Short mmCIF file of C-alpha atoms and ligand atoms in Angstrom, two decimals:
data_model
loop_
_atom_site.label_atom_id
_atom_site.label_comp_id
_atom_site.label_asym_id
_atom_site.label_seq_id
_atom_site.Cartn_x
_atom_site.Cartn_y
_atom_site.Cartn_z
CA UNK A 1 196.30 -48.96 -3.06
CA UNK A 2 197.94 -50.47 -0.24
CA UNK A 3 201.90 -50.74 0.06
CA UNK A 4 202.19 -55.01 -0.18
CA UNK A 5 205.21 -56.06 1.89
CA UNK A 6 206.79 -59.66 2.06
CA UNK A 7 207.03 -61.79 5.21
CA UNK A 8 210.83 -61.74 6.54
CA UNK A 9 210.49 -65.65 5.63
CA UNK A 10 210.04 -64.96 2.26
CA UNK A 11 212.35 -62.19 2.25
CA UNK A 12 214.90 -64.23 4.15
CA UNK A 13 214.66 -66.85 0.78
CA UNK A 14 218.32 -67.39 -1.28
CA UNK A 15 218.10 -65.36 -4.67
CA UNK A 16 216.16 -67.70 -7.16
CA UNK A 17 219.49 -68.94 -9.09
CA UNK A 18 217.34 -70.30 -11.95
CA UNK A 19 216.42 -67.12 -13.06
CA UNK A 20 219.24 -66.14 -15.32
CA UNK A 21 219.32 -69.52 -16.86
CA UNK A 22 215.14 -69.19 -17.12
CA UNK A 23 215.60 -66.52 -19.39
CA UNK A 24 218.72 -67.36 -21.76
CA UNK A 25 216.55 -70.35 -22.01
CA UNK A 26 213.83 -67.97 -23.75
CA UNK A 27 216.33 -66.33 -25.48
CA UNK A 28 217.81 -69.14 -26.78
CA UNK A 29 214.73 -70.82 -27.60
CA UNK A 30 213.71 -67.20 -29.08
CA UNK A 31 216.19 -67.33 -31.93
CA UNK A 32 214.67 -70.40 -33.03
CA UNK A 33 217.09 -73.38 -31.64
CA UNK A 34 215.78 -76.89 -30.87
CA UNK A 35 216.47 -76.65 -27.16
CA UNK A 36 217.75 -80.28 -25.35
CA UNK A 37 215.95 -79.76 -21.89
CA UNK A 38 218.52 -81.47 -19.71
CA UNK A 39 217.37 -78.72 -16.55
CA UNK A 40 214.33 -80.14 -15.17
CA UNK A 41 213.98 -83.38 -13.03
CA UNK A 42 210.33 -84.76 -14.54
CA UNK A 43 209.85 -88.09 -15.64
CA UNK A 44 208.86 -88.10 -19.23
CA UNK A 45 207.54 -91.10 -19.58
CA UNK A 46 203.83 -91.47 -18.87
CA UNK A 47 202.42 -92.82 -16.36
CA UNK A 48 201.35 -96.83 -16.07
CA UNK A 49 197.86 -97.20 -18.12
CA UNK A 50 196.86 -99.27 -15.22
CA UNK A 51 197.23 -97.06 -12.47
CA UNK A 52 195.47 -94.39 -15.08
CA UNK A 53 192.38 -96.50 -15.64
CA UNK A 54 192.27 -97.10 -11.38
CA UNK A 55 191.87 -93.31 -11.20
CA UNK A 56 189.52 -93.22 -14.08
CA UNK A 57 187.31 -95.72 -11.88
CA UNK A 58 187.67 -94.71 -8.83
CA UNK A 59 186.80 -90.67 -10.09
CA UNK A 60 183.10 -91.76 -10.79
CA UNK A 61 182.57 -92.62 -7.45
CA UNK A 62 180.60 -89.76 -5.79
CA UNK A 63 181.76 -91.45 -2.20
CA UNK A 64 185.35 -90.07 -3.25
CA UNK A 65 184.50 -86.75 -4.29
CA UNK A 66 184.20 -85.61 -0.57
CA UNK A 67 186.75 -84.55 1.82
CA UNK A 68 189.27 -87.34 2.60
CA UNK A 69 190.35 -88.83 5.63
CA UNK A 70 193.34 -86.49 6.85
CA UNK A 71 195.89 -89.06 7.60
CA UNK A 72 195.38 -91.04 4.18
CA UNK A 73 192.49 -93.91 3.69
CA UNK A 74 193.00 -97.04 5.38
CA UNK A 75 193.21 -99.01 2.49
CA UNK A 76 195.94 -96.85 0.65
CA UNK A 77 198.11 -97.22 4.22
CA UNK A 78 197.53 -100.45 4.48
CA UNK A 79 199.13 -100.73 0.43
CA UNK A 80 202.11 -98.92 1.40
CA UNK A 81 202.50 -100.89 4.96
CA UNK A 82 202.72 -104.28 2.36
CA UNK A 83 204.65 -102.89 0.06
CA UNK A 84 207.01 -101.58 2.67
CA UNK A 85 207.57 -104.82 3.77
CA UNK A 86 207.86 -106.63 0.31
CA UNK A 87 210.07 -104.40 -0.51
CA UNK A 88 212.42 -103.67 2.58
CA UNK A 89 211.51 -106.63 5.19
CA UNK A 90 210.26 -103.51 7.53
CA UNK A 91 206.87 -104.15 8.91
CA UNK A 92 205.16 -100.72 9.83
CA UNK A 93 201.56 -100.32 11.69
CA UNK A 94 199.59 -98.93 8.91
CA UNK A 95 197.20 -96.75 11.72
CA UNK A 96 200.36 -95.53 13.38
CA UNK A 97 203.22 -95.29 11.21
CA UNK A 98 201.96 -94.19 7.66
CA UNK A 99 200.60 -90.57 6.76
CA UNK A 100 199.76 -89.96 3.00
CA UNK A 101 201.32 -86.75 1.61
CA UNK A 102 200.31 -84.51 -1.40
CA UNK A 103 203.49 -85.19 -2.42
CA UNK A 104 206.65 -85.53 -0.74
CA UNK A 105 208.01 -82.03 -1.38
CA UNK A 106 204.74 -81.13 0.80
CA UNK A 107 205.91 -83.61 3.82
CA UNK A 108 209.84 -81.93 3.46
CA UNK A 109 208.50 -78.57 3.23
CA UNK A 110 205.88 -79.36 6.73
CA UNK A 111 207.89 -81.25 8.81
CA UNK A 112 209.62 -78.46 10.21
CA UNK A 113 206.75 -76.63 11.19
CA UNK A 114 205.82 -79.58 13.78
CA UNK A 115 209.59 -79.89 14.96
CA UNK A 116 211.56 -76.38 14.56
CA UNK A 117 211.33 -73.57 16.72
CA UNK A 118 212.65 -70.31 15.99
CA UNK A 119 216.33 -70.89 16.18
CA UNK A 120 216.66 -74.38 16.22
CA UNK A 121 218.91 -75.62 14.08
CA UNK A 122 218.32 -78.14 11.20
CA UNK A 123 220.92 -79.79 9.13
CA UNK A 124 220.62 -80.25 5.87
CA UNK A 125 222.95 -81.29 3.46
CA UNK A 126 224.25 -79.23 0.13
CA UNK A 127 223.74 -79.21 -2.33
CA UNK A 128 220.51 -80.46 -2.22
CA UNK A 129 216.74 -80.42 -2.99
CA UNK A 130 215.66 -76.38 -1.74
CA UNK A 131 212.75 -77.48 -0.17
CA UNK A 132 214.90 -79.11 3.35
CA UNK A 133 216.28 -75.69 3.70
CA UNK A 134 213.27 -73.84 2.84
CA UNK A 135 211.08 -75.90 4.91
CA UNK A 136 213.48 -74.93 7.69
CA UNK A 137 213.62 -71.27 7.27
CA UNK A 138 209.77 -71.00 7.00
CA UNK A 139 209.65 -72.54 10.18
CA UNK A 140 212.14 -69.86 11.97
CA UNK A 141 214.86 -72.23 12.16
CA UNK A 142 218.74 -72.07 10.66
CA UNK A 143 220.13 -74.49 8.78
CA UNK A 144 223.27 -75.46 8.84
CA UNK A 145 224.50 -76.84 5.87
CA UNK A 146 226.53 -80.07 5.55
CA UNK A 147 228.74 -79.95 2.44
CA UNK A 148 228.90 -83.21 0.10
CA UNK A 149 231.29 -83.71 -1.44
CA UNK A 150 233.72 -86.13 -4.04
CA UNK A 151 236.05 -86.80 -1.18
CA UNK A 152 233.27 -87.88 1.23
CA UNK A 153 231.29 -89.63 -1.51
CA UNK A 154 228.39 -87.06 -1.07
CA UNK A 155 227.65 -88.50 2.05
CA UNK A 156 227.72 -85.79 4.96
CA UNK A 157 230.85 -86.46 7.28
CA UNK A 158 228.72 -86.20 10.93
CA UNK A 159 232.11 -86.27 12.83
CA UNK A 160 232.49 -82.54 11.11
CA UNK A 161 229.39 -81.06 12.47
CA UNK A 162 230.07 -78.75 15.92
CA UNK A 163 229.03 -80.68 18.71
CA UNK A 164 227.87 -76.89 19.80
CA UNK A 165 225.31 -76.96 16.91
CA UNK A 166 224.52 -80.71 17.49
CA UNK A 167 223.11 -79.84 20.38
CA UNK A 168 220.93 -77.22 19.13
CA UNK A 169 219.61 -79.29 16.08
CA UNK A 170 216.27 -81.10 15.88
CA UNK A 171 215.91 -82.68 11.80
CA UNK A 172 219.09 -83.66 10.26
CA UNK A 173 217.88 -84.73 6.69
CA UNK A 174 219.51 -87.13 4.37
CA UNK A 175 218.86 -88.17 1.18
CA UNK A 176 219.80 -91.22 -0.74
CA UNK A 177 219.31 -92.18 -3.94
CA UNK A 178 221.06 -88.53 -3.57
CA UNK A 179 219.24 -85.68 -5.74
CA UNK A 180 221.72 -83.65 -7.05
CA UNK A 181 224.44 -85.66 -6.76
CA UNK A 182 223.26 -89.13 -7.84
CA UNK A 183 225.32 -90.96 -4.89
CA UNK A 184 223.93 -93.82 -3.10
CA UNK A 185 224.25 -94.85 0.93
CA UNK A 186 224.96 -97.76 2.14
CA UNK A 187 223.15 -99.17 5.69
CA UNK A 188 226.50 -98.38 7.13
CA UNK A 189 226.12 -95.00 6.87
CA UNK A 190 222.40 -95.05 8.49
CA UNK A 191 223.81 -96.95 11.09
CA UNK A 192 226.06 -93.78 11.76
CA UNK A 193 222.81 -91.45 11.04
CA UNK A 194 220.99 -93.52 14.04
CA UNK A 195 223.74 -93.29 16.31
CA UNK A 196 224.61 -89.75 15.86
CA UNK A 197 220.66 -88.88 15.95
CA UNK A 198 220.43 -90.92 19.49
CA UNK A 199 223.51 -89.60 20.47
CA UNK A 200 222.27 -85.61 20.35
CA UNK A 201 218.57 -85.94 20.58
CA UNK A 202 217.70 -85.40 16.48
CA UNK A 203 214.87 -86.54 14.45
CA UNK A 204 216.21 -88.05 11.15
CA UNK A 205 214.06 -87.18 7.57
CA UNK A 206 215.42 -89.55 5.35
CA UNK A 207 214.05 -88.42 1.85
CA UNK A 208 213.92 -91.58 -0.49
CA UNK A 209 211.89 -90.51 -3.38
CA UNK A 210 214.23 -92.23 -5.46
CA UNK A 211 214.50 -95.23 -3.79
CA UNK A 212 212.72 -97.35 -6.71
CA UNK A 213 214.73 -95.78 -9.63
CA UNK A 214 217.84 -97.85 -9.23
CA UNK A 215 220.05 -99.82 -11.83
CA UNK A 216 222.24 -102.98 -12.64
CA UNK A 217 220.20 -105.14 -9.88
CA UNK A 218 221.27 -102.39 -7.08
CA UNK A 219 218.52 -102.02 -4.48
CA UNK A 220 219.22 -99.11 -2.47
CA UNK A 221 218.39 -99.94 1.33
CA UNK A 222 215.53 -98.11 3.02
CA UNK A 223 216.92 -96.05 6.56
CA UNK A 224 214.40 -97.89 8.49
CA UNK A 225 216.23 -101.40 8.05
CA UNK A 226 218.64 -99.98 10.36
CA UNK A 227 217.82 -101.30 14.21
CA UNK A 228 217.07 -98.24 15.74
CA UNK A 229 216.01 -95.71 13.45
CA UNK A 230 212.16 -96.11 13.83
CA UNK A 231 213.26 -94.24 17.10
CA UNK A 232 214.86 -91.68 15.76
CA UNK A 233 213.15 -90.79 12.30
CA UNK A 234 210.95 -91.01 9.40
CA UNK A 235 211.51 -91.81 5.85
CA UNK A 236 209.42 -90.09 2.85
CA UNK A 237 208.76 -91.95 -0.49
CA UNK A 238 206.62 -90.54 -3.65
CA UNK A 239 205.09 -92.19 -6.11
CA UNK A 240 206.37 -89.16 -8.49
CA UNK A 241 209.73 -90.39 -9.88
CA UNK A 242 208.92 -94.62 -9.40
CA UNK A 243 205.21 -94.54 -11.32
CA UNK A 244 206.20 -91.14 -13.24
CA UNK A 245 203.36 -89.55 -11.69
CA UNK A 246 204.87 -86.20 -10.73
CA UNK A 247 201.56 -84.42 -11.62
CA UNK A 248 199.29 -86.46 -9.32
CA UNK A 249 201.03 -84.91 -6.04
CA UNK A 250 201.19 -88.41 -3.90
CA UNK A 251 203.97 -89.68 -1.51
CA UNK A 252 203.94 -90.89 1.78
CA UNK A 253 206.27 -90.55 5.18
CA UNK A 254 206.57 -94.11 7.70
CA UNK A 255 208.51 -94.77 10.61
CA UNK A 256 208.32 -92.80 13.89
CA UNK A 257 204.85 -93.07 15.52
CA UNK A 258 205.73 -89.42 17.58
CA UNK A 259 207.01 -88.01 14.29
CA UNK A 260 204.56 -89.05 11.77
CA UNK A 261 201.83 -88.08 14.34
CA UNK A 262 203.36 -84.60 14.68
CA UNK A 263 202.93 -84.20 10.91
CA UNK A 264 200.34 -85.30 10.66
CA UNK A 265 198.74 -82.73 13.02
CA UNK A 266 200.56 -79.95 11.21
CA UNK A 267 198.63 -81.65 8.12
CA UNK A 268 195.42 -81.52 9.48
CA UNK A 269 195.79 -77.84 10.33
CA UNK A 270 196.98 -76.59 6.46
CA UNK A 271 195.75 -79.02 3.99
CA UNK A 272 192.87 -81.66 3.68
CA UNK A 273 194.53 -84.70 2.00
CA UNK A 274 194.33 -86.70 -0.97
CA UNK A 275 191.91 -86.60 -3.57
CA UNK A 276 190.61 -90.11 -2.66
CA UNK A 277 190.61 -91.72 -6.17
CA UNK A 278 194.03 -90.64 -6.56
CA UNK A 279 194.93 -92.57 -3.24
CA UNK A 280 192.67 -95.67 -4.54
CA UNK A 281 195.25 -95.36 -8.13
CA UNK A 282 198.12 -95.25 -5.51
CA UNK A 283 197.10 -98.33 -4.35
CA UNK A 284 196.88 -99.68 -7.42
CA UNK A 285 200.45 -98.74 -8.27
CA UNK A 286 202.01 -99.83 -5.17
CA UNK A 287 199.89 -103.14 -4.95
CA UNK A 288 200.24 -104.18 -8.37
CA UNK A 289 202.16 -105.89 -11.02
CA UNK A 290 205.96 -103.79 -10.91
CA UNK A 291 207.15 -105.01 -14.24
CA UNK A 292 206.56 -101.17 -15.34
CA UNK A 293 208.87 -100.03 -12.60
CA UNK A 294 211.34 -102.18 -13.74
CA UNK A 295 210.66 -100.97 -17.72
CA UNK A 296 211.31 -97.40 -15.98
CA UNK A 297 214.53 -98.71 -14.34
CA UNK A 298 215.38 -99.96 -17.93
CA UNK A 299 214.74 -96.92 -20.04
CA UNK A 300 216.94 -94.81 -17.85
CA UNK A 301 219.64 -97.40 -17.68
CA UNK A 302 220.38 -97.40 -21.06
CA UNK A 303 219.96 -93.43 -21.41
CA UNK A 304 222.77 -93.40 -18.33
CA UNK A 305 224.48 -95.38 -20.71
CA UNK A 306 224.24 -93.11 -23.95
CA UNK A 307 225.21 -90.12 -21.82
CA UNK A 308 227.94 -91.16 -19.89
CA UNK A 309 229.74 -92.58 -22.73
CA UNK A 310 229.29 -89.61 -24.86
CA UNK A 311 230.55 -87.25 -22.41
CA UNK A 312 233.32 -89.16 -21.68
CA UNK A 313 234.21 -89.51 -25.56
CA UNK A 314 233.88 -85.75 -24.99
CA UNK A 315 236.36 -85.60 -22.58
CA UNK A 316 234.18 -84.72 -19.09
CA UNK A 317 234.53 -86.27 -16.55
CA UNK A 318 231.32 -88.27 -15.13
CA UNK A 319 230.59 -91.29 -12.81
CA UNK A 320 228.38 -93.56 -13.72
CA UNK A 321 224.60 -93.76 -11.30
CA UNK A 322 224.03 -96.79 -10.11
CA UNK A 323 220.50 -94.81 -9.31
CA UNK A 324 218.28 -91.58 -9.68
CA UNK A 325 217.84 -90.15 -13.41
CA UNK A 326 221.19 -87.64 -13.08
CA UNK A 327 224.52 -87.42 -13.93
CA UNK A 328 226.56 -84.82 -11.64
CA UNK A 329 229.24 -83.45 -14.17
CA UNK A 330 232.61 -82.36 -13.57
CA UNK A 331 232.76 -78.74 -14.95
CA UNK A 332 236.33 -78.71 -17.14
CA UNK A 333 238.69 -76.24 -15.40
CA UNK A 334 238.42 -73.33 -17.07
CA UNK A 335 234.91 -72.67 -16.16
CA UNK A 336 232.47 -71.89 -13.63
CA UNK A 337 229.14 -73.88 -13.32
CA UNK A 338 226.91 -70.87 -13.96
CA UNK A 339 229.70 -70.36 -17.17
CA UNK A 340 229.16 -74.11 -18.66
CA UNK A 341 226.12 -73.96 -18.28
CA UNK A 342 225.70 -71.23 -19.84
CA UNK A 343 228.46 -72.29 -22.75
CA UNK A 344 226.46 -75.26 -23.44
CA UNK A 345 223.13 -73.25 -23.52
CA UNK A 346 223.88 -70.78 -25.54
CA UNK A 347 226.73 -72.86 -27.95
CA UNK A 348 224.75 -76.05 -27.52
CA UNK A 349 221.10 -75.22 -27.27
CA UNK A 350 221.25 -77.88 -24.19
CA UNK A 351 219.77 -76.46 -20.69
CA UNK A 352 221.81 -78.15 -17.72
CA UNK A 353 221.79 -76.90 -14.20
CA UNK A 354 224.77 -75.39 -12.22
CA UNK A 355 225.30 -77.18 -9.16
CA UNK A 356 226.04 -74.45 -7.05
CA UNK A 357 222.26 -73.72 -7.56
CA UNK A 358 221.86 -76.64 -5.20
CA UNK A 359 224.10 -75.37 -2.79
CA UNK A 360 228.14 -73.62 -2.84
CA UNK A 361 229.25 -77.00 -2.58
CA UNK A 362 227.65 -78.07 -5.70
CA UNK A 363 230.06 -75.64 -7.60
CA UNK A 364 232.38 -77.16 -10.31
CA UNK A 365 229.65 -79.79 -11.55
CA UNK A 366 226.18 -79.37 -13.42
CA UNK A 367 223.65 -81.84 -13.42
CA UNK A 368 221.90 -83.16 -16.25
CA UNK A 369 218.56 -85.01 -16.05
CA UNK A 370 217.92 -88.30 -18.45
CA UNK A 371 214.84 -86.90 -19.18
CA UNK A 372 214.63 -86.82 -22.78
CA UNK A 373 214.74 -89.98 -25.41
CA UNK A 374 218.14 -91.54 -26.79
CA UNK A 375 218.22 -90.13 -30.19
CA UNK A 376 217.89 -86.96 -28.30
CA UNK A 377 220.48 -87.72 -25.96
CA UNK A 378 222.80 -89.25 -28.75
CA UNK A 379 222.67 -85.38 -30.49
CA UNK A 380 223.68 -83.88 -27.14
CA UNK A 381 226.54 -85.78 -27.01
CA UNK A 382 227.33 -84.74 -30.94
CA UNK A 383 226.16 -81.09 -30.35
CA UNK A 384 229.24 -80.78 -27.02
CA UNK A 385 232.00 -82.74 -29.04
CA UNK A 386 230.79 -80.45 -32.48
CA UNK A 387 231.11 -77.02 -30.12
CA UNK A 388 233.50 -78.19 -27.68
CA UNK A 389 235.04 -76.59 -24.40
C1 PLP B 401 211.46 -85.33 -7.14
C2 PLP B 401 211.88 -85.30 -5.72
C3 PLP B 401 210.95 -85.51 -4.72
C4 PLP B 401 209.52 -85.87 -5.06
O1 PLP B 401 208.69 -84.84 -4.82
P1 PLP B 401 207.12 -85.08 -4.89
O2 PLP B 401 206.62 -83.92 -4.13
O3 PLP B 401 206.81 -86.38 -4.23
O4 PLP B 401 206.74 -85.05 -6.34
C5 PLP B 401 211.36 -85.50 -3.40
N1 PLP B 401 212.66 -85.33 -3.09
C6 PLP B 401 213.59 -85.15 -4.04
C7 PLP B 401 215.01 -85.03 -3.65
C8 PLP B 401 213.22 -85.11 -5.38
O5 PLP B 401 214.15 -84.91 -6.31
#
């Protein structure tokens, strides 16, 4: 028996904040109550039956049952270079400026690892999606958190940040459709990204996973429309949230030839690609017919709908996404966010998130995911006026 001792990076990992609301779930669930899973941010609709029947096809063919290209097949970068284009007028050189990802939780969590080095300093906003932080601490680096916030629309205020630790930062990483928060940016704010990035020598990460899951005609803008930021960064989009295909682990990163090429070499070092026929279904998601990604946009519309007008009825206090599949909820006074969500676990049988999980400046809201169906939602609502706050 040998004494098994944890790497300072994992030891240097935040306490796992889930963990207490993990097991009152059980408990909860335990004494026999029909839990409302509002926690987890996974699609549950299923994926296209197209894009299924691609795979199925392209998973008999022995020529993709052997080790992939690293940098993504040619035809599923030359599918994302189109719909790039259709979709945000930016042309991108398929050879240069695309690398597949096994997901773009995997590109977050790498990119570091080609950019950081031990004390470099990456900023990263909060609260947020773990894995920009993590990504940077498992690369020796420090972040240094940019707080978002009602007053500065959950956009990080640049003009804020030390010029001291400016200087020593290499990623600044953004995010918009906004995970937790649900805000949106508008090109005016990239423009300030790009200029603040040239200004002090930064390579931007703009994660836009939710870039496709957008409502009421809104489009949000992609950070590469912005002149200038194919110099300074890259931009990472998954097919998870827009073709609910969270298990399939595909995304992709564009922009930067230096950047992308830097990943890409981390890539080629840790992991061996994507499954080809998964790549060939990619294709067929991004290439074809999008009427399901607008049915997508439509189902969570009207659950937005449901939700914020029940929990208004209930008295919170909620704004209404114009993207993503969250609301970020006002916590009444009296409480905490670990203590609402707990009151509305344990009263309500409904599993929210605290927002300070995301990050200290996430305290005073929760966020609930529109993950569930509208009758479900509907009781939610009934179940929070019937036990009230
Ligand atoms: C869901 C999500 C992703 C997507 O991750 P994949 O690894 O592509 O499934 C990326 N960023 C954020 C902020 C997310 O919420």
């Amino acid at each position: 028996m040998i004494k098994i001792e944890k790497s300072e990076r994992l030891k240097k990992l935040p306490p796992y904040l889930f963990a207490e609301i993990d097991r009152m779930k059980e408990e909860v669930r335990a004494r026999g109550v029909d839990v409302i899973d509002l926690g987890v941010g996974d699609p549950d609709l299923p994926t296209p039956p197209h894009i299924i029947t691609r795979l199925n096809e392209a998973a008999t063919d022995p020529q993709n049952h052997r080790y992939p290209s690293y940098s993504g097949m040619n035809g599923f970068k030359f599918s994302v270079a189109r719909w790039y284009e259709r979709r945000f007028g930016v042309p991108l050189d398929p050879q240069t400026e695309v690398v597949s990802l096994i997901g773009s939780k995997e590109g977050i969590a790498h990119l570091p690892l080609a950019f950081v080095n031990p004390g470099d300093v990456a900023l990263v906003p909060s609260p947020a999606y773990p894995v920009y932080h993590i990504g940077t601490i498992f690369a020796g680096g420090e972040p240094y958190y940019m707080p978002l916030t009602k007053e500065n629309h959950f956009l990080p205020d640049l003009t804020t940040i030390p010029p001291e630790v400016a200087e020593k930062a290499r990623l600044l990483f953004i995010n918009y459709p906004n995970n937790p928060t649900a805000a949106v940016a508008t090109v005016d704010f990239f423009k300030k990204v790009v200029a603040f990035a040239e200004k002090y020598n930064i390579i931007v990460c703009h994660d836009a996973a939710y870039s496709e899951m957008a409502f009421d005609g809104y489009r949000p803008p992609s950070f590469l429309e912005v002149e200038g930021a194919k110099g300074v960064g890259i931009e990472l989009h998954s097919l998870s949230k827009t073709y609910n295909m969270t298990g399939w682990r595909i995304g992709f990163a564009v922009g930067n030839k230096e950047v992308i090429a830097g990943l890409g070499q981390v890539k080629s070092n840790i992991d061996s690609g994507v499954f080809q026929a998964i790549q060939i279904a990619g294709m067929a998601a991004l290439d074809g017919d999008q009427t399901c990604v607008r049915e997508m946009q439509a189902v969570y519309a009207e659950r937005r709908d449901i939700l914020v007008a029940g929990l208004k009825e209930a008295g919170l206090n909620v704004e209404k996404p114009r993207a993503t599949f969250y609301l970020w909820v006002e916590v009444p006074r009296r409480y905490t966010s670990a203590e609402f969500t707990a009151h509305l676990l344990s009263k309500a049988g409904i599993v929210t998130t605290p927002g300070n999980g995301f990050g200290a400046p996430g305290e005073g809201y929760i966020r609930m995911a529109l993950t569930v169906g509208k009758e479900r939602l509907q009781e939610a609502v009934q179940r929070i006026k019937n036990v009230g706050f």
